[in-house]
Tab-separated table of C-alpha atoms in Angstrom:
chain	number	residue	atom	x	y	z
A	1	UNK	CA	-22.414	18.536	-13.752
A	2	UNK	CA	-24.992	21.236	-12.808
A	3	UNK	CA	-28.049	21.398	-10.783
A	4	UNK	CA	-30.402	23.722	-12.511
A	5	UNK	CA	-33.600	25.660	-10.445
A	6	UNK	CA	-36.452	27.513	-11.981
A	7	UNK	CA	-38.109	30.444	-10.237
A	8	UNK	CA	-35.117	30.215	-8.555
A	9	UNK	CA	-35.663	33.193	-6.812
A	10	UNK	CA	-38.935	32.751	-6.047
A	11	UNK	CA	-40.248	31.022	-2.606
A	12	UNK	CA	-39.456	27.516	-3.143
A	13	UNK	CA	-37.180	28.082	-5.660
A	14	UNK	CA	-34.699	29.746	-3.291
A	15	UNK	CA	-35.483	27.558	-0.349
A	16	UNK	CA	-34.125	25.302	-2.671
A	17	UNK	CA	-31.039	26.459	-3.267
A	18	UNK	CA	-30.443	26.988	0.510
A	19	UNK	CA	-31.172	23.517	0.961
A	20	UNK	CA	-28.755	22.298	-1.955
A	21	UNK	CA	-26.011	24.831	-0.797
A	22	UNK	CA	-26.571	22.680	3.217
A	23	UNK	CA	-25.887	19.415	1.055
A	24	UNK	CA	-22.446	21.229	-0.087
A	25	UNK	CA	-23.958	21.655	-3.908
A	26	UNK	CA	-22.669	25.105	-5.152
A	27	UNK	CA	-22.834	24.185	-8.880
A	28	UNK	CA	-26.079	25.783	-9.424
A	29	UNK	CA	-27.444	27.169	-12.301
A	30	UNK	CA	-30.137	29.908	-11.211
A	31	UNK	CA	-32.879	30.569	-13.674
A	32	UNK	CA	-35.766	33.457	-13.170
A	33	UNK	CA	-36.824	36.780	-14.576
A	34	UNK	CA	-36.134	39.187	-12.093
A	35	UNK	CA	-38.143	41.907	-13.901
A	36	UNK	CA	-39.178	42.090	-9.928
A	37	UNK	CA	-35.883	42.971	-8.802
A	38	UNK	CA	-36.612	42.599	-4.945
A	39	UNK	CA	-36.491	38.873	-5.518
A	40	UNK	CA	-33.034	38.955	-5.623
A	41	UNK	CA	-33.125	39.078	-1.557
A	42	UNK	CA	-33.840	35.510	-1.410
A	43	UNK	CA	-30.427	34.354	-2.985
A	44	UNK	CA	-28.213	37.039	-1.004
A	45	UNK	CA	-27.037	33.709	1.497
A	46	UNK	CA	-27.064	31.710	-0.988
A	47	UNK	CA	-24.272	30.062	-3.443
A	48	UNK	CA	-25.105	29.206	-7.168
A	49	UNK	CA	-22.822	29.453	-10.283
A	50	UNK	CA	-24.556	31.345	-12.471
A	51	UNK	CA	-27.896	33.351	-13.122
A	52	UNK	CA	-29.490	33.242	-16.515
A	53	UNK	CA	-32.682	35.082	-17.383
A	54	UNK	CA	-35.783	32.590	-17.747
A	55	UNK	CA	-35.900	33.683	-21.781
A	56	UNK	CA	-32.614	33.417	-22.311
A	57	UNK	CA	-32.085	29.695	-20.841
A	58	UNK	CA	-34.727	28.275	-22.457
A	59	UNK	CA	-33.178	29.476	-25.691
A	60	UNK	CA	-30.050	28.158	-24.659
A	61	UNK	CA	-31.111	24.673	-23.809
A	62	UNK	CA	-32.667	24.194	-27.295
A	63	UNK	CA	-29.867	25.096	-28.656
A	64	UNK	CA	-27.946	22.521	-27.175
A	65	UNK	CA	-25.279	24.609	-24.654
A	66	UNK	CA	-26.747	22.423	-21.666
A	67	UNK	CA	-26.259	18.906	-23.481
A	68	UNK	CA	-25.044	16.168	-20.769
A	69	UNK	CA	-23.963	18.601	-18.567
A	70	UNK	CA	-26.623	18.527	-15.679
A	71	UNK	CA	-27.495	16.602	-12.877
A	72	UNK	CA	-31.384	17.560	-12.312
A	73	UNK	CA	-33.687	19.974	-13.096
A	74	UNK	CA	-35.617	21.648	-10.397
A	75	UNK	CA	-38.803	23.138	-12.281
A	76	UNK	CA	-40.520	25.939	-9.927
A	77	UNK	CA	-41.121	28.382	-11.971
A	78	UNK	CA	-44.176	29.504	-12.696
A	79	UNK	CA	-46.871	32.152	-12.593
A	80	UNK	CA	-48.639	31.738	-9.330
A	81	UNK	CA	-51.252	34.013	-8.917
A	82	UNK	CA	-54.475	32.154	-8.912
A	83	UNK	CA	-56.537	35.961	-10.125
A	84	UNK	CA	-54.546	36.297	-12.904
A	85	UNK	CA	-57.139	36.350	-16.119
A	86	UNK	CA	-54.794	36.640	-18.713
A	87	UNK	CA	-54.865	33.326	-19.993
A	88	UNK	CA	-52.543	33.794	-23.081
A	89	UNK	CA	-49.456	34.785	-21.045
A	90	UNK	CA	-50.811	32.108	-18.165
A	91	UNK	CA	-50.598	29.286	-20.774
A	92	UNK	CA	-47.153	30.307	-22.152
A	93	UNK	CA	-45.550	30.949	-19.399
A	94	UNK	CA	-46.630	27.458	-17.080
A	95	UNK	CA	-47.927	25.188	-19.828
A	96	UNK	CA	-45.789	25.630	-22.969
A	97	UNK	CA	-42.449	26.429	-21.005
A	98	UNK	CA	-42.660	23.350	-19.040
A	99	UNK	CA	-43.316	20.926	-21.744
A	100	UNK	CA	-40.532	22.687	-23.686
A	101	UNK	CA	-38.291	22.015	-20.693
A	102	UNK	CA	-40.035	18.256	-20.523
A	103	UNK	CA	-39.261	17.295	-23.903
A	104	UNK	CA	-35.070	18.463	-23.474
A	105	UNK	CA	-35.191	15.986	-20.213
A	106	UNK	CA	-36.899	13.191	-22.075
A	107	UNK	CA	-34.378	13.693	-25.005
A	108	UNK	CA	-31.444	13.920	-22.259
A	109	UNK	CA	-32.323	11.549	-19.849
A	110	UNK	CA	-32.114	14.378	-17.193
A	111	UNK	CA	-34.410	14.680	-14.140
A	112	UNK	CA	-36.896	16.589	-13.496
A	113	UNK	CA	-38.809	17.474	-10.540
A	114	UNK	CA	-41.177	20.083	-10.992
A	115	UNK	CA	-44.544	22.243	-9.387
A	116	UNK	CA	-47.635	21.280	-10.137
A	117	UNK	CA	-50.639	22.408	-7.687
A	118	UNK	CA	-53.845	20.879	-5.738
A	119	UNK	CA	-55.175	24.041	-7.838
A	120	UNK	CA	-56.119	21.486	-10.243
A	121	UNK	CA	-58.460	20.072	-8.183
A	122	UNK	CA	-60.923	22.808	-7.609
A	123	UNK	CA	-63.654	22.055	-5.857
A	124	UNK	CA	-63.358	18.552	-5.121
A	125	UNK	CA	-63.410	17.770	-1.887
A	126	UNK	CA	-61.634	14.376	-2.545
A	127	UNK	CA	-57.477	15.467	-3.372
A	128	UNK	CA	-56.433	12.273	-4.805
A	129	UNK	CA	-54.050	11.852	-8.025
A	130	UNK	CA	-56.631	10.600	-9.911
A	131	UNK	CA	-58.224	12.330	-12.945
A	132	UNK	CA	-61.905	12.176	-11.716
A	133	UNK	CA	-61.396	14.200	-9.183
A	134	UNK	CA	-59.599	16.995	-11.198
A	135	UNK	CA	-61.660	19.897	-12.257
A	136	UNK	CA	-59.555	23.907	-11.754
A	137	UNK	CA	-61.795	26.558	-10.818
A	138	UNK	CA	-59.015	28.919	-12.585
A	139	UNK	CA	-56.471	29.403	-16.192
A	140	UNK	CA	-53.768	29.114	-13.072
A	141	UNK	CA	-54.715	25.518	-11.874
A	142	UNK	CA	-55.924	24.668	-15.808
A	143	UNK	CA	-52.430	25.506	-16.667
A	144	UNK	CA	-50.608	23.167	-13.921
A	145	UNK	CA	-53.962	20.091	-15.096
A	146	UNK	CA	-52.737	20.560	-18.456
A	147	UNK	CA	-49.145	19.473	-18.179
A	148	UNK	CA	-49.521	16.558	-15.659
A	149	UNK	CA	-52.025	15.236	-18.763
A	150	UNK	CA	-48.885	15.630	-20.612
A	151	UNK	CA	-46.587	13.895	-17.884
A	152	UNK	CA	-48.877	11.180	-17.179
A	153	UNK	CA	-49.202	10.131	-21.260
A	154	UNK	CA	-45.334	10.033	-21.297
A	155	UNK	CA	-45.176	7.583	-18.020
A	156	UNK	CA	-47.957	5.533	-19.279
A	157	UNK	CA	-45.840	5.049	-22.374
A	158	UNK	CA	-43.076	3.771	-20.460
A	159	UNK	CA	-44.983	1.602	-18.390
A	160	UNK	CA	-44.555	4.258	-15.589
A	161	UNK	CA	-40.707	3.377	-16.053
A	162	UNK	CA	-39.016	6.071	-17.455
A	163	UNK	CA	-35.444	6.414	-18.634
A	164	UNK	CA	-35.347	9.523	-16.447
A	165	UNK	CA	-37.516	10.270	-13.093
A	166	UNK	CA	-39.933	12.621	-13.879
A	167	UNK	CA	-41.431	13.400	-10.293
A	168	UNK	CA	-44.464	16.142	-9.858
A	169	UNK	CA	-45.811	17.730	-6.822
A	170	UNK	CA	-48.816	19.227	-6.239
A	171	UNK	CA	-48.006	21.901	-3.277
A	172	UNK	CA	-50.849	22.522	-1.092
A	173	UNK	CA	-50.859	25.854	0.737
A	174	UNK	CA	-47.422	26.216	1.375
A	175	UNK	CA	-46.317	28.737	3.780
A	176	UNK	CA	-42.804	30.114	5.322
A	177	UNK	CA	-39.925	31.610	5.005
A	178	UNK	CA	-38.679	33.767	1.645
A	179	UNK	CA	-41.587	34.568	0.023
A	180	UNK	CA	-42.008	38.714	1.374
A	181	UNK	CA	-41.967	39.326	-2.425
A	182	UNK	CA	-45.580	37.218	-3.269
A	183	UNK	CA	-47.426	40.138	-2.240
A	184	UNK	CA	-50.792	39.442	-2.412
A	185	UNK	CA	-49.953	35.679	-3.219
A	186	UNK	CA	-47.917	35.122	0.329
A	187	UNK	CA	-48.891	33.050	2.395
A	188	UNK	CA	-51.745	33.859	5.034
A	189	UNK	CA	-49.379	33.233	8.067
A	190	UNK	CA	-46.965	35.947	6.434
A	191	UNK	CA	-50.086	38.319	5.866
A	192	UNK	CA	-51.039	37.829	9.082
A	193	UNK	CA	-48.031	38.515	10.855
A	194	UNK	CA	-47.647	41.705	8.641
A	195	UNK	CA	-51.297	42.840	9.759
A	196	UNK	CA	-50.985	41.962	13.488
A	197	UNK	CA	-47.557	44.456	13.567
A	198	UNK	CA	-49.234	46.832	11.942
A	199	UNK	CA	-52.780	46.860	13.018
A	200	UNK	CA	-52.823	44.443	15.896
A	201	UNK	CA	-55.331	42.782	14.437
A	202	UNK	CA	-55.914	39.858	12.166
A	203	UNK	CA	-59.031	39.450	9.649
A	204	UNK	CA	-60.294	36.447	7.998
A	205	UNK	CA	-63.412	35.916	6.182
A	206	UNK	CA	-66.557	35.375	7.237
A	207	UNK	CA	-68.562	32.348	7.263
A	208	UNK	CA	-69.675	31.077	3.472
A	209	UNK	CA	-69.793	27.470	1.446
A	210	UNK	CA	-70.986	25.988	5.073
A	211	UNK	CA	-68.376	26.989	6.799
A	212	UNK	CA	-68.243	29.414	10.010
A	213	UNK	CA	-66.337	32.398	10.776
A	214	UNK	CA	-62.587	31.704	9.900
A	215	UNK	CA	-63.357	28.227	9.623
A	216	UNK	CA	-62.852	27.112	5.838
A	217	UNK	CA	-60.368	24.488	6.130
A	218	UNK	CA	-56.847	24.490	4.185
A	219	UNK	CA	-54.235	21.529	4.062
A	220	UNK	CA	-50.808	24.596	5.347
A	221	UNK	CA	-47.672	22.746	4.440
A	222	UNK	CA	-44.744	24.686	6.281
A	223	UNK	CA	-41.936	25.396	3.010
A	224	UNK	CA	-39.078	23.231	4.811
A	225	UNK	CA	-41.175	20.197	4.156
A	226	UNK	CA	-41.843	20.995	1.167
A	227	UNK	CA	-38.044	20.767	0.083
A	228	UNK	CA	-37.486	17.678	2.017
A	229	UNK	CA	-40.161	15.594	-0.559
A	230	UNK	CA	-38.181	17.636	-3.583
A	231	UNK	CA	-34.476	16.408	-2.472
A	232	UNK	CA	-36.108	13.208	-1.231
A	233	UNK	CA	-36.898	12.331	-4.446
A	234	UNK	CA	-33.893	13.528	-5.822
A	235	UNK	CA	-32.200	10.719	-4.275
A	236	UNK	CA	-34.293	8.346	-5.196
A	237	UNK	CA	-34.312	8.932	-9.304
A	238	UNK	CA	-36.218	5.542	-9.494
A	239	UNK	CA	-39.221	7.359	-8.173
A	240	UNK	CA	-41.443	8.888	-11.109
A	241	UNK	CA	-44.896	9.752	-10.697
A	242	UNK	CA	-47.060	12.794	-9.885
A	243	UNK	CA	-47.707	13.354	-5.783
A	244	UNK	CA	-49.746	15.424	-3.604
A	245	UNK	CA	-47.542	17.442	-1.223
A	246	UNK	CA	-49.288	18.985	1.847
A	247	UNK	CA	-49.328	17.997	5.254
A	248	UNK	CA	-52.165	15.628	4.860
A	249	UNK	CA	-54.318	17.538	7.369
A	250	UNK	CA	-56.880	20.196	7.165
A	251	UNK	CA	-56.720	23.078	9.747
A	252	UNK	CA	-58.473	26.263	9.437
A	253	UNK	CA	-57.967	30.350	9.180
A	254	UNK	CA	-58.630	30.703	12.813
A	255	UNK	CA	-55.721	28.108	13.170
A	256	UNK	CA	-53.497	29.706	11.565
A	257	UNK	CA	-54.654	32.842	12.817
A	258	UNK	CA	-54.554	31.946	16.899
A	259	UNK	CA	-50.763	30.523	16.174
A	260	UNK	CA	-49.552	34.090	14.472
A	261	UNK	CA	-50.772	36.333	17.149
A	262	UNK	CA	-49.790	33.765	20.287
A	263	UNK	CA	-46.496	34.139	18.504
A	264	UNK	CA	-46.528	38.075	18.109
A	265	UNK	CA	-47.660	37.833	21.858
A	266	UNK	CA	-44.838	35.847	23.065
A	267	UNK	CA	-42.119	37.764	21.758
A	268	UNK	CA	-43.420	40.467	23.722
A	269	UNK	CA	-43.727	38.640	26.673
A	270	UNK	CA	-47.791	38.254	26.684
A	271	UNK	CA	-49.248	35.484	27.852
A	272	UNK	CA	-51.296	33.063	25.068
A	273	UNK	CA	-55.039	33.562	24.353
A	274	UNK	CA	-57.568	31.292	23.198
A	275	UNK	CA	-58.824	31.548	20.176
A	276	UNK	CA	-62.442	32.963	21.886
A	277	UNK	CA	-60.338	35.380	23.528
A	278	UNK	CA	-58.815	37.163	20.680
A	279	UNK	CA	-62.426	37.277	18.993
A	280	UNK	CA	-63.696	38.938	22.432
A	281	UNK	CA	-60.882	41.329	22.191
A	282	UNK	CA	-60.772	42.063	18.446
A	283	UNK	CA	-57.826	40.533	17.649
A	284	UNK	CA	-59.397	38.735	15.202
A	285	UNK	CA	-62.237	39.871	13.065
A	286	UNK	CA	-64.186	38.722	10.331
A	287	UNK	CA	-65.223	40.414	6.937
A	288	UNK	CA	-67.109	39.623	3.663
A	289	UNK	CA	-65.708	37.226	1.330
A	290	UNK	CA	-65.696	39.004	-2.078
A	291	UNK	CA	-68.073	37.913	-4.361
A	292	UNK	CA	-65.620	37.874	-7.635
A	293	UNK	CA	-63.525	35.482	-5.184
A	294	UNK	CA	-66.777	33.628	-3.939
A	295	UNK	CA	-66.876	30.904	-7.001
A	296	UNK	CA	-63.111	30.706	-7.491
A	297	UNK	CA	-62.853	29.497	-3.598
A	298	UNK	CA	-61.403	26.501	-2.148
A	299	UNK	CA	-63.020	26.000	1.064
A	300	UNK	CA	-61.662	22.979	1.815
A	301	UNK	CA	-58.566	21.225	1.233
A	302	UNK	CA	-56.617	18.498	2.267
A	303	UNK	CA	-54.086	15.720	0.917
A	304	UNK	CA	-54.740	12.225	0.158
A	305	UNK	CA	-51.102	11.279	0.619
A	306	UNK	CA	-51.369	7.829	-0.088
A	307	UNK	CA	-49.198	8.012	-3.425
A	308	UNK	CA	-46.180	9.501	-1.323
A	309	UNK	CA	-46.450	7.151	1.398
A	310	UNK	CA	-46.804	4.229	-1.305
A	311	UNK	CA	-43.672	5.853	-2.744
A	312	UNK	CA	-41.568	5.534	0.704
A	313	UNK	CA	-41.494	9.166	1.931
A	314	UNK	CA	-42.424	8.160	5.531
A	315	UNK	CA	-40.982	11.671	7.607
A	316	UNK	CA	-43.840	13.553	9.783
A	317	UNK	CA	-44.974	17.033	7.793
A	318	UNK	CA	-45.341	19.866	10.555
A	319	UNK	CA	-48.853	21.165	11.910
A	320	UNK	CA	-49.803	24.785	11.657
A	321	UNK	CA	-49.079	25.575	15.381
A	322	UNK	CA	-45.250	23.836	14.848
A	323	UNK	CA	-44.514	25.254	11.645
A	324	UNK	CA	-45.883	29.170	12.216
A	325	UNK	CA	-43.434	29.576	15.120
A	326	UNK	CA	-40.650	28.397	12.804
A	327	UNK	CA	-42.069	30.838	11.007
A	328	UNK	CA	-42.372	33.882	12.758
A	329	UNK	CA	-38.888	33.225	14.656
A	330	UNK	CA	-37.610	34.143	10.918
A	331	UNK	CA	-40.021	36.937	10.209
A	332	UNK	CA	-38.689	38.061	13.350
A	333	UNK	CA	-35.103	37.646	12.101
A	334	UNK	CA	-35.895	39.202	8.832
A	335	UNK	CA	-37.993	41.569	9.300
């Protein structure tokens, strides 16, 4: 029996597979489109069975070459890139793939734990799993809405009991090691760190939606516990349901920013500033928030996590200032 993981290359995809490989779980089938060959970096320490094109498996589970032969299905695959405007492609490639790959599990009695997003709850500022507070600013998060509609119709005709756990997670901003190859869609800790090196300085936006300078408020979930919810729920298959996944807490940009340039500091032996230091000395500065970004923008986010905890995931998640040094220890590795 195999263990099968979308976007396998991807960020959470490949932290994934790490995480699997840690378990002793080599028997991995890796799925992704590597038309973005640098991805491949992520899987270099890593031990899977195969690789299969994203097209191509699909194909191949329809036709029936997968039939009783896997374990679980990891679904992260997806187009992430909450700018994109082509809504065609956006809708193929998250919405209509994953219900393909829902309706094979259903018929198979297979796993699956997929991605879904808080995307979907655009400006809301209440993040519960509950549809009244769902409303995506974006095709991205309308994509991710659109199949946990579908999901929820097939648990409510099971009584919430399916033959198979179907288990959905709506990531928060999830940030950490493995995901260089985001670009623009990384992470602000890894942009960060990447500006500080190279500029020795850090910018955030200026103050807008009520918020100050830096301030707007994100729920960071470091990537390691994002993986510990995913294989959490692995072993517990009686778990079905769709679940927040953050850290539950709301910290801002200057946060997150104040942890990434302590850190740079440290590892050359400076001592820590306070966050009014580094504005004194320029470390951090503040800019215009673009207006074509302006209406699209979260400002606030942060994760009822009441579902989870109902569910029995009890573990601590990590706060900015723990998880960033994790972080940049890596960076520092990888780099």
């Amino acid at each position: 029996m195999m263990t099968i993981v979308t976007g396998a290359a991807g960020f959470i995809g490949s932290n994934l597979v790490r995480a699997l490989n840690a378990r002793g779980v080599t028997e991995i089938l890796a799925v992704d489109n590597l038309s973005r060959a640098d991805k491949f970096r992520n899987l270099v320490d890593c031990e899977i069975a195969d690789y299969i094109d994203k097209q191509e498996f699909i194909g191949r589970l329809e036709n029936g070459d997968f039939d009783g032969d896997v374990e679980a299905i990891f679904h992260e695959g997806a187009c992430s890139d909450t700018m994109e405007t082509d809504g065609r492609y956006m809708m193929e490639n998250n919405y209509r793939y994953s219900l393909r790959l829902l309706n094979w599990c259903l018929d198979q009695e297979t796993p699956l734990l997929y991605a879904s997003s808080a995307a979907v709850y655009g400006a809301s500022t209440i993040f519960r799993e509950m549809r009244e507070f769902e409303a995506p600013l974006n095709v991205y998060g309308y994509s991710k809405f659109l199949f946990d509609q579908i999901v929820r119709r097939k648990l409510a005709e099971c009584g919430g009991r399916p033959r198979a756990q179907i288990a959905g997670f709506r990531y928060f901003n999830v940030y950490g090691p493995r995901e260089q190859h985001k670009g623009r869609m990384a992470s602000v800790a890894c942009h960060h760190f990447d500006e500080f090196r190279r500029e020795a300085k850090v910018q955030l936006f200026s103050g807008s939606h009520g918020y100050p300078d830096g301030g707007h408020q994100r729920d960071f979930v470091f990537v390691d516990d994002v993986v510990k919810v995913n294989l959490w729920f692995l072993d517990h298959p009686e778990k079905s349901g769709i679940f927040n996944l953050g850290s539950g807490r709301a910290q801002s940009f200057n946060d997150v920013a104040h942890a990434v340039v302590n850190g740079c500091r440290a590892h050359f032996g400076a001592s820590a500033l306070t966050l009014a230091e580094m504005q004194e000395k320029g470390d951090i500065q503040y800019i215009p928030m673009p207006d074509a970004l302006r209406d699209k923008y979260q400002p606030f986010t942060q994760a009822d996590l009441s579902a989870l905890r109902q569910a029995g995931y009890e573990e601590a998640f990590a706060d900015v200032a723990t998880g960033v040094a994790r972080y940049l220890e890596w960076l520092r590795n990888h780099a």
